[in-house]
Coordinates of C-alpha atoms (C1' of nucleotides) in Angstrom, one line a residue:
Chain A
M1 CA 59.2 77.4 202.5
L2 CA 55.6 76.6 201.1
T3 CA 52.7 79.5 201.6
T4 CA 50.5 76.6 203.1
Q5 CA 53.3 75.1 205.3
R6 CA 54.0 78.7 206.5
R7 CA 50.2 79.5 207.1
S8 CA 49.9 76.3 209.9
L9 CA 53.2 77.4 211.3
L10 CA 51.1 80.7 212.0
L11 CA 48.2 79.0 213.6
E12 CA 50.8 76.4 215.4
R13 CA 52.6 79.9 217.1
L14 CA 48.7 81.6 217.6
A15 CA 47.7 78.1 219.7
R16 CA 51.5 77.9 221.4
D17 CA 51.6 82.0 221.9
G18 CA 48.1 83.0 222.6
R19 CA 49.3 86.2 219.9
L20 CA 50.4 87.0 216.7
V21 CA 52.4 89.8 216.0
A22 CA 53.1 91.0 212.2
S23 CA 56.3 92.7 212.1
D24 CA 57.3 90.2 214.2
L25 CA 56.8 87.3 212.1
A26 CA 57.9 89.0 209.3
A27 CA 61.3 89.5 210.6
E28 CA 61.5 86.2 211.8
L29 CA 60.7 84.9 208.7
A30 CA 63.0 87.1 206.5
L31 CA 59.4 87.8 204.4
S32 CA 57.6 91.2 203.8
E33 CA 54.9 91.9 206.8
D34 CA 52.8 92.1 203.3
T35 CA 53.1 88.6 202.9
I36 CA 52.4 88.3 206.6
R37 CA 49.6 90.4 206.6
R38 CA 47.8 88.2 203.6
D39 CA 48.3 85.2 205.8
L40 CA 46.5 86.8 208.7
R41 CA 44.2 88.5 206.2
D42 CA 43.3 84.7 204.1
L43 CA 43.6 83.1 208.0
A44 CA 41.2 85.2 209.3
A45 CA 38.6 84.9 206.6
E46 CA 38.8 80.9 207.2
G47 CA 37.4 81.8 210.2
R48 CA 41.4 79.9 211.5
L49 CA 42.0 83.2 213.9
L50 CA 41.3 86.6 214.8
R51 CA 42.5 89.1 213.2
V52 CA 43.1 92.5 214.8
H53 CA 45.4 95.3 214.8
G54 CA 48.9 94.7 214.7
G55 CA 48.6 90.4 214.6
A56 CA 46.0 88.2 215.3
L57 CA 44.2 86.3 218.1
P58 CA 42.4 82.8 218.6
L59 CA 39.2 83.1 218.8
S60 CA 38.5 79.8 220.6
P61 CA 37.8 81.2 224.2
T62 CA 39.7 77.8 225.2
H63 CA 43.1 80.0 224.6
Q64 CA 41.6 83.2 225.9
P65 CA 42.6 83.1 229.7
M66 CA 45.7 81.4 229.5
A67 CA 46.9 84.6 226.7
Q68 CA 45.1 86.7 229.7
R69 CA 47.2 85.4 232.4
R70 CA 50.7 85.5 230.3
D71 CA 49.8 89.3 229.6
M72 CA 49.6 89.7 233.5
A73 CA 52.5 87.1 234.3
S74 CA 55.8 90.3 235.0
D75 CA 58.8 90.8 233.2
E76 CA 60.4 88.4 235.6
K77 CA 58.7 85.6 235.0
Q78 CA 59.1 85.9 231.4
A79 CA 62.8 86.5 231.9
L80 CA 63.2 83.2 234.2
A81 CA 60.8 81.2 231.9
R82 CA 63.1 82.2 228.5
R83 CA 65.9 81.2 230.9
A84 CA 64.8 78.0 232.2
A85 CA 63.6 76.5 228.8
G86 CA 67.0 75.7 227.8
L87 CA 67.3 73.1 230.5
I88 CA 64.7 71.1 228.8
Q89 CA 66.6 69.3 226.0
P90 CA 66.0 66.7 223.9
G91 CA 65.4 63.3 225.0
M92 CA 65.1 64.5 228.4
T93 CA 62.2 63.0 230.2
V94 CA 61.1 66.1 232.5
I95 CA 58.5 66.4 235.6
V96 CA 56.7 69.7 235.4
D97 CA 54.9 70.9 238.2
G98 CA 52.1 73.0 237.8
G99 CA 51.8 76.8 238.3
T100 CA 51.9 80.2 235.8
T101 CA 55.9 80.3 236.6
H102 CA 56.1 77.5 234.1
Q103 CA 53.2 78.5 232.1
A104 CA 55.2 80.7 231.1
L105 CA 57.9 78.5 229.7
I106 CA 55.3 77.2 226.7
P107 CA 56.6 80.0 224.4
F108 CA 60.4 79.5 224.5
L109 CA 60.2 76.1 223.8
P110 CA 61.0 75.0 220.3
L111 CA 58.0 73.8 218.0
D112 CA 59.9 70.2 217.0
L113 CA 60.7 69.7 220.9
S114 CA 61.2 65.8 221.5
C115 CA 61.4 64.4 224.7
T116 CA 58.9 63.4 227.6
I117 CA 56.9 65.9 229.6
V118 CA 55.4 64.3 232.8
T119 CA 52.6 66.8 234.8
H120 CA 50.2 66.6 237.1
S121 CA 48.8 70.0 235.9
P122 CA 46.2 69.7 233.4
A123 CA 46.6 73.4 232.0
F124 CA 50.2 72.3 231.6
A125 CA 49.4 68.8 229.4
A126 CA 46.8 70.7 227.2
A127 CA 49.3 73.5 226.7
L128 CA 51.5 70.7 224.9
E129 CA 49.2 70.5 222.4
P130 CA 50.5 71.9 219.7
F131 CA 54.2 69.9 220.2
R132 CA 54.0 67.1 218.0
A133 CA 57.1 65.4 219.1
V134 CA 56.8 65.1 222.6
D135 CA 55.6 62.7 224.9
V136 CA 53.1 63.5 227.5
I137 CA 52.2 61.5 230.4
L138 CA 49.5 63.0 232.1
I139 CA 49.3 62.0 236.2
G140 CA 45.6 61.8 237.8
G141 CA 43.8 62.5 240.7
R142 CA 41.4 64.8 242.3
L143 CA 42.2 68.3 241.3
F144 CA 43.2 70.3 244.2
R145 CA 41.3 74.0 243.5
H146 CA 44.1 76.7 244.4
S147 CA 46.7 75.6 242.2
M148 CA 44.8 73.1 239.9
V149 CA 47.3 70.4 239.7
A150 CA 46.0 66.8 240.3
T151 CA 46.8 65.7 244.0
G152 CA 46.4 62.8 246.5
A153 CA 47.4 59.0 247.1
V154 CA 47.0 58.3 243.3
A155 CA 48.9 61.5 242.1
Q156 CA 52.1 60.3 244.8
E157 CA 51.9 56.5 243.7
A158 CA 52.3 57.9 240.0
F159 CA 54.8 59.9 240.6
S160 CA 56.8 57.5 242.8
R161 CA 57.0 54.8 240.3
L162 CA 58.7 57.3 238.1
R163 CA 62.4 58.3 237.2
A164 CA 63.3 61.8 235.2
D165 CA 66.0 63.3 233.9
L166 CA 64.7 67.0 235.8
C167 CA 62.0 67.9 237.9
L168 CA 60.8 71.7 237.6
L169 CA 59.5 72.2 240.5
G170 CA 57.4 75.0 241.7
V171 CA 58.0 76.4 245.1
T172 CA 56.4 79.3 247.3
G173 CA 60.0 79.6 249.4
V174 CA 63.8 79.2 249.2
H175 CA 65.6 79.4 252.5
P176 CA 69.5 79.4 253.2
T177 CA 68.3 77.1 255.8
V178 CA 64.6 76.2 255.6
G179 CA 65.1 74.7 252.3
L180 CA 62.0 74.3 250.0
S181 CA 58.9 74.9 251.2
T182 CA 55.1 75.9 250.2
G183 CA 51.4 76.8 251.4
D184 CA 49.9 73.5 251.1
A185 CA 50.5 70.1 252.9
E186 CA 49.5 67.6 250.4
E187 CA 51.2 69.8 248.0
A188 CA 54.6 69.8 249.8
A189 CA 54.1 66.3 250.2
L190 CA 53.5 65.4 246.5
K191 CA 56.4 67.7 245.6
T192 CA 58.9 65.7 247.9
T193 CA 57.8 62.8 245.8
M194 CA 58.3 64.6 242.3
L195 CA 61.8 65.9 243.6
R196 CA 62.8 61.7 244.5
A197 CA 62.0 61.0 241.4
A198 CA 64.3 63.2 239.2
G199 CA 67.9 63.1 238.6
E200 CA 68.1 66.7 239.0
V201 CA 65.9 69.7 240.1
A202 CA 65.3 73.1 239.0
V203 CA 63.4 75.7 240.7
L204 CA 62.2 78.8 239.4
A205 CA 62.3 81.9 242.0
T206 CA 61.0 85.3 241.6
P207 CA 62.6 87.3 244.1
D208 CA 59.7 88.0 246.1
K209 CA 60.6 83.9 247.0
L210 CA 64.4 84.7 247.9
G211 CA 65.3 83.6 251.4
V212 CA 61.2 83.1 252.0
S213 CA 59.8 80.0 254.2
S214 CA 56.5 78.9 253.9
R215 CA 54.8 76.8 256.6
W216 CA 55.4 72.9 254.4
V217 CA 59.1 72.0 254.0
I218 CA 59.3 70.0 250.5
A219 CA 62.9 69.3 250.9
Q220 CA 66.8 70.3 252.1
L221 CA 68.1 73.1 250.0
T222 CA 70.6 70.7 249.4
A223 CA 68.1 68.7 246.9
L224 CA 68.5 71.1 244.7
T225 CA 70.4 71.0 241.6
T226 CA 69.4 74.3 240.0
L227 CA 68.3 77.6 240.9
V228 CA 66.8 80.8 238.2
T229 CA 66.5 83.7 239.5
V230 CA 66.3 87.5 237.9
G231 CA 69.2 88.4 239.4
A232 CA 72.5 87.8 241.0
R233 CA 73.5 84.5 242.9
P234 CA 72.3 84.2 246.4
Y235 CA 75.3 84.8 248.6
W236 CA 73.8 81.9 250.7
L237 CA 73.5 79.4 247.9
P238 CA 75.4 76.7 248.3
P239 CA 78.1 75.8 246.0
H240 CA 77.1 72.6 244.9
I241 CA 73.6 74.5 243.3
T242 CA 73.8 75.8 239.8
H243 CA 72.8 79.7 239.5
L244 CA 71.2 80.6 236.5
S245 CA 70.6 84.5 236.0
A246 CA 68.2 85.4 233.9
Chain B
M1 CA 63.7 54.9 187.3
L2 CA 60.1 53.8 187.5
T3 CA 57.2 56.0 187.8
T4 CA 55.6 54.1 190.2
Q5 CA 59.5 53.4 192.0
R6 CA 59.7 57.7 191.6
R7 CA 56.1 57.8 193.7
S8 CA 57.1 55.8 196.5
L9 CA 60.0 58.1 196.8
L10 CA 58.1 61.0 197.1
L11 CA 55.7 59.8 199.7
E12 CA 59.2 58.9 202.0
R13 CA 60.8 62.0 200.9
L14 CA 56.8 63.6 202.6
A15 CA 57.5 61.5 206.1
R16 CA 60.8 62.4 206.7
D17 CA 60.8 65.9 205.3
G18 CA 57.6 67.0 206.1
R19 CA 56.7 68.5 202.8
L20 CA 57.7 67.9 198.6
V21 CA 59.3 71.5 197.1
A22 CA 58.2 70.1 193.3
S23 CA 61.2 72.4 191.9
D24 CA 64.0 71.2 194.3
L25 CA 62.4 67.4 193.5
A26 CA 62.8 68.2 189.7
A27 CA 66.5 69.7 189.9
E28 CA 67.7 66.6 192.4
L29 CA 66.0 63.8 190.3
A30 CA 66.8 65.5 186.9
L31 CA 63.3 65.6 185.5
S32 CA 61.0 68.2 184.1
E33 CA 58.8 70.1 187.0
D34 CA 56.0 69.0 185.1
T35 CA 56.6 65.1 185.9
I36 CA 56.4 66.0 189.4
R37 CA 53.5 67.7 188.9
R38 CA 51.8 64.9 187.5
D39 CA 53.5 62.4 190.2
L40 CA 52.0 64.9 192.8
R41 CA 48.5 65.4 191.2
D42 CA 47.8 61.8 190.8
L43 CA 49.0 61.0 194.4
A44 CA 46.8 63.7 196.0
A45 CA 44.1 62.1 194.3
E46 CA 44.9 59.0 195.6
G47 CA 44.5 60.8 198.9
R48 CA 48.5 59.8 199.9
L49 CA 49.1 63.6 200.2
L50 CA 48.0 67.1 200.2
R51 CA 48.6 68.9 197.4
V52 CA 49.5 72.7 197.9
H53 CA 51.2 75.1 195.4
G54 CA 54.9 74.9 195.2
G55 CA 54.9 71.4 196.8
A56 CA 52.6 68.8 198.9
L57 CA 52.4 68.4 202.7
P58 CA 51.7 65.6 204.6
L59 CA 48.0 65.1 205.4
S60 CA 48.2 62.9 208.6
P61 CA 45.6 63.9 211.0
T62 CA 49.0 64.4 213.6
H63 CA 49.6 67.3 211.2
Q64 CA 46.3 68.9 211.8
P65 CA 46.5 70.6 215.2
M66 CA 43.4 70.7 217.4
A67 CA 43.6 74.2 217.4
Q68 CA 42.0 73.8 213.7
R69 CA 39.6 71.8 214.5
R70 CA 38.4 73.3 218.3
D71 CA 38.2 76.6 216.2
M72 CA 35.4 75.0 213.8
A73 CA 32.9 74.6 216.6
S74 CA 29.8 74.3 214.5
D75 CA 26.6 76.2 215.5
E76 CA 25.0 72.6 215.8
K77 CA 28.1 72.2 218.0
Q78 CA 26.6 74.5 220.3
A79 CA 22.9 73.3 219.6
L80 CA 24.0 70.0 221.3
A81 CA 25.8 71.2 224.0
R82 CA 23.3 73.5 225.3
R83 CA 20.8 70.7 224.8
A84 CA 23.2 68.3 226.6
A85 CA 24.1 70.6 229.6
G86 CA 21.0 70.2 231.7
L87 CA 21.9 66.3 231.8
I88 CA 24.4 67.3 234.5
Q89 CA 22.6 68.0 237.9
P90 CA 23.9 69.0 241.1
G91 CA 25.3 66.4 243.1
M92 CA 25.7 63.6 239.7
T93 CA 29.5 62.3 239.5
V94 CA 30.0 62.4 235.8
I95 CA 32.3 61.0 233.4
V96 CA 33.1 63.2 230.7
D97 CA 35.4 62.4 227.9
G98 CA 37.0 64.7 225.5
G99 CA 36.2 65.9 222.4
T100 CA 35.5 69.4 221.1
T101 CA 31.5 68.8 221.3
H102 CA 32.3 68.5 224.9
Q103 CA 34.6 71.2 225.4
A104 CA 31.5 73.3 224.5
L105 CA 29.3 72.1 227.6
I106 CA 32.0 74.5 229.3
P107 CA 29.8 77.9 228.6
F108 CA 26.6 76.2 229.3
L109 CA 26.7 75.0 232.8
P110 CA 26.1 77.0 235.7
L111 CA 29.0 78.5 237.4
D112 CA 27.8 77.6 240.8
L113 CA 27.8 74.2 239.9
S114 CA 28.5 71.7 242.5
C115 CA 29.1 68.4 241.2
T116 CA 32.1 65.5 240.5
I117 CA 33.7 65.9 237.5
V118 CA 35.5 63.2 235.9
T119 CA 38.1 63.1 232.9
H120 CA 40.6 62.3 231.0
S121 CA 41.3 65.1 229.2
P122 CA 43.6 67.9 229.8
A123 CA 41.8 70.5 228.5
F124 CA 38.0 69.4 229.7
A125 CA 39.4 69.8 233.1
A126 CA 41.6 73.5 233.4
A127 CA 38.4 74.4 231.4
L128 CA 36.4 73.9 234.8
E129 CA 39.0 76.3 236.9
P130 CA 36.2 78.7 237.1
F131 CA 33.7 76.1 238.5
R132 CA 34.6 76.5 242.6
A133 CA 32.3 74.0 243.7
V134 CA 33.1 71.3 241.2
D135 CA 35.3 68.4 242.3
V136 CA 37.5 67.4 239.2
I137 CA 38.8 64.0 239.3
L138 CA 41.6 64.2 236.4
I139 CA 42.4 60.7 235.1
G140 CA 46.1 60.4 234.0
G141 CA 47.8 58.5 231.6
R142 CA 49.9 58.6 228.3
L143 CA 48.3 61.2 226.3
F144 CA 47.1 60.0 222.7
R145 CA 48.3 63.2 220.8
H146 CA 45.5 63.3 218.2
S147 CA 42.9 63.5 220.4
M148 CA 44.4 64.6 223.6
V149 CA 43.5 62.2 226.4
A150 CA 45.3 60.0 228.5
T151 CA 45.1 56.0 227.3
G152 CA 46.9 52.7 228.6
A153 CA 46.8 50.3 231.4
V154 CA 46.6 53.8 233.7
A155 CA 43.9 55.4 232.6
Q156 CA 41.9 52.1 232.1
E157 CA 42.6 51.1 235.7
A158 CA 41.4 54.2 236.9
F159 CA 37.9 54.1 235.1
S160 CA 37.4 50.2 236.0
R161 CA 37.6 51.7 239.8
L162 CA 35.5 54.0 239.1
R163 CA 31.4 54.4 240.1
A164 CA 29.7 56.9 238.2
D165 CA 26.2 58.7 237.6
L166 CA 26.2 59.5 233.9
C167 CA 28.9 59.5 230.8
L168 CA 29.3 61.8 228.2
L169 CA 30.6 59.4 225.5
G170 CA 32.2 60.9 222.4
V171 CA 32.0 58.1 219.5
T172 CA 32.4 59.0 215.5
G173 CA 29.5 56.8 215.0
V174 CA 26.3 55.9 216.0
H175 CA 24.7 52.7 214.1
P176 CA 21.6 50.9 214.6
T177 CA 23.1 47.0 213.9
V178 CA 26.9 48.4 214.9
G179 CA 26.0 50.2 218.4
L180 CA 28.9 52.9 219.0
S181 CA 32.3 52.9 217.4
T182 CA 35.5 55.1 217.1
G183 CA 38.5 55.2 214.8
D184 CA 41.0 54.2 217.2
A185 CA 41.5 50.8 218.9
E186 CA 42.5 51.7 222.2
E187 CA 40.3 54.9 223.0
A188 CA 37.6 51.9 221.9
A189 CA 38.8 50.1 224.9
L190 CA 38.7 52.7 227.1
K191 CA 35.3 54.1 226.2
T192 CA 34.0 50.8 227.2
T193 CA 35.2 51.1 230.4
M194 CA 34.1 54.8 231.0
L195 CA 30.4 53.7 229.5
R196 CA 30.5 50.8 232.1
A197 CA 31.4 52.6 234.9
A198 CA 28.3 54.9 234.5
G199 CA 24.6 54.1 235.3
E200 CA 23.2 56.4 232.2
V201 CA 25.3 56.5 229.1
A202 CA 24.6 60.1 226.7
V203 CA 25.6 60.3 223.5
L204 CA 26.1 64.1 221.7
A205 CA 25.9 63.1 217.8
T206 CA 26.3 66.0 215.2
P207 CA 24.7 64.2 211.6
D208 CA 27.5 63.2 209.9
K209 CA 27.9 61.2 212.8
L210 CA 24.1 59.0 212.9
G211 CA 23.9 55.8 211.0
V212 CA 27.7 56.0 210.3
S213 CA 30.0 53.3 211.5
S214 CA 33.9 53.4 212.5
R215 CA 36.6 50.6 212.7
W216 CA 36.1 49.9 216.5
V217 CA 33.4 49.2 218.0
I218 CA 32.8 50.6 221.7
A219 CA 29.3 49.6 222.7
Q220 CA 26.2 48.5 221.5
L221 CA 23.4 50.9 221.3
T222 CA 21.7 48.9 224.2
A223 CA 24.4 50.5 225.9
L224 CA 23.4 54.0 225.4
T225 CA 20.5 55.8 227.8
T226 CA 20.3 59.3 225.7
L227 CA 20.8 60.5 222.4
V228 CA 21.5 64.0 221.6
T229 CA 21.1 65.0 218.3
V230 CA 20.0 68.4 216.2
G231 CA 17.1 66.6 214.5
A232 CA 14.2 64.4 214.2
R233 CA 14.6 61.4 216.3
P234 CA 16.1 58.7 213.8
Y235 CA 13.7 56.4 212.9
W236 CA 16.0 53.2 214.0
L237 CA 16.6 54.5 217.6
P238 CA 15.5 51.5 220.3
P239 CA 12.6 52.7 222.2
H240 CA 14.2 52.3 225.4
I241 CA 16.8 55.0 224.6
T242 CA 15.8 58.8 225.5
H243 CA 15.8 61.6 223.0
L244 CA 16.7 65.1 223.2
S245 CA 16.2 67.1 219.9
A246 CA 19.0 70.7 220.2
Chain C
dT1 C1' 61.3 40.9 165.1
dT2 C1' 57.4 44.3 163.8
dT3 C1' 53.9 46.5 164.3
dC4 C1' 50.8 49.3 166.9
dA5 C1' 48.3 51.0 170.8
dT6 C1' 49.4 52.6 175.6
dT7 C1' 52.0 55.3 179.2
dT8 C1' 54.9 58.2 180.1
dT9 C1' 57.7 62.4 179.6
dG10 C1' 58.9 66.9 177.9
dC11 C1' 58.1 71.2 175.8
dA12 C1' 54.8 75.5 174.6
dC13 C1' 52.0 78.5 176.1
dG14 C1' 48.2 81.2 178.3
dA15 C1' 46.0 81.0 183.2
dT16 C1' 46.4 81.7 188.0
dA17 C1' 49.2 82.8 192.8
dT18 C1' 52.8 84.5 195.1
dT19 C1' 55.7 88.4 196.5
dG20 C1' 57.5 92.6 197.3
dC21 C1' 57.1 97.8 196.5
dA22 C1' 54.5 101.7 196.3
dT23 C1' 51.3 105.4 197.8
dG24 C1' 47.2 106.8 200.5
dA25 C1' 44.2 105.7 204.2
dA26 C1' 43.1 104.3 208.9
dG27 C1' 44.7 103.4 213.8
dC28 C1' 47.2 104.3 217.6
dT29 C1' 49.7 106.6 221.1
dG30 C1' 51.0 110.6 223.7
Chain D
dC1 C1' 46.9 117.2 216.9
dA2 C1' 51.2 115.4 215.4
dG3 C1' 54.0 111.4 214.8
dC4 C1' 54.3 107.1 213.7
dT5 C1' 52.8 102.6 213.2
dT6 C1' 49.5 99.3 210.6
dC7 C1' 46.3 98.4 206.5
dA8 C1' 44.6 97.9 202.4
dT9 C1' 45.1 98.5 197.2
dG10 C1' 47.0 98.6 193.0
dC11 C1' 51.2 97.1 190.4
dA12 C1' 55.2 94.6 188.2
dA13 C1' 58.2 90.7 188.2
dT14 C1' 58.6 85.9 189.6
dA15 C1' 56.8 81.4 190.5
dT16 C1' 53.8 78.1 189.5
dC17 C1' 50.2 75.6 187.1
dG18 C1' 47.0 73.2 184.0
dT19 C1' 46.3 72.0 179.5
dG20 C1' 47.3 70.5 174.8
dC21 C1' 50.2 68.2 172.0
dA22 C1' 54.1 66.0 170.0
dA23 C1' 58.2 62.5 170.8
dA24 C1' 60.0 59.3 173.2
dA25 C1' 59.4 54.7 176.0
dT26 C1' 56.9 50.4 176.8
dG27 C1' 54.5 46.7 176.4
dA28 C1' 51.5 43.4 174.1
dA29 C1' 49.8 41.7 169.6
dA30 C1' 51.2 40.1 164.9

DNA sequence: TTTCATTTTGCACGATATTGCATGAAGCTG
DNA sequence: CAGCTTCATGCAATATCGTGCAAAATGAAA
């Protein structure tokens, strides 16, 4: 590994994860911590990152909010994201819904991932910048301010024209009889369209969403193919649905 | 093996592997490291690759993530952004192009700004999250990886249906006779559409862009209504164009 | 074919860069 | 304050670089 190449890698990792930890990097790259420290020192001297005790942070305020949100993201979300990242395989076309749970996926995706990601979340699309081999399709529309995703007729139309292998759907409720649901009518309608556009549908559900039903129904549970949770498989989950435990 | 042939081989390897290691190549091609080094030095002098300690790396802009460019937000960009932020007034509908210069606008906008922003840059859209009174219209399409903005027929179509009061356009060249230009053909076509959709067109130009012409022309200077620069008004600027000095 | 200028290549050698380790200072945590 | 981690510095070993120089290869002219 060339020195310059390694430093570029560090910057990519910083852009992806929002932070760098010197000791982790040394272990992962099989180098001494001194070398990593020297890299961080020099990159900081070039104004490419902000050196802090124990590692480095981006100095661009653009990445700051996301880093903060990730820190607030619970361990549960982290675990779900780590488990779900494996669902995205090279060559696939994947629809990714908005929400902080899906944002947490980013650090667990390999930097050389080669696939097509379709999303109506500008934050998720922007976070995909370091993944050079990923083809990003941005779905436009009027941003729904609560969740910061594009909605409306334009987005509906775009998703309805699409065929994808997998849809990572964000919901606020997974209920044995009600099915998948969310709090906003227009969002629910859009999620229904997204779900129908994909062959497989996966939901990442923190415990507070299991057995819960929100006001607007997206689809019956039969539309789901994979459920990722932190604990054991819910007893009421239909047998044909794959369950992943994080 | 002919010298020229060997150098072509090196470039192929570089494109395939993403890097070249001088010592490895010497062993593999049964040549001294000196010869490889000379090859790399000359190829670097021709601008075909980036020479680094131990070997070489590609210099394609794809390999320089925008995170790096963003970090180089110069004082000039800050000054331009501060001056240009006043162009966005309450109630307006504003088209905002991608690019780091426009990202720099964000800190200078009032948090209670009430207007409609139309953009094909997911990063800019995501950065508008704190502005609760701003209506954000996201233009979709396939993300052009160099500049991370949506492009293609979908984006063209969306912009062509739109009427806006102001367009903040990003360009790489402002030239007295050539006009506004940029480096990519598809981007140029899209920028032309964006410009035609707005009543007023403003360009924020750092000094390195003045008097410069890039490969693809967006429009004549007559299409411009406001030019923001850091220095004095360019003498060749047509009188009908407003000039703001930052 | 021979001659000669030019280019290419390999080697030597001093200079510079990179890396890991040791040591003591500085920072963090409870 | 005490224990631990992280950091900065100096140092030695190794790797890489640039330059000068001579041998070999190449190609054009005699």
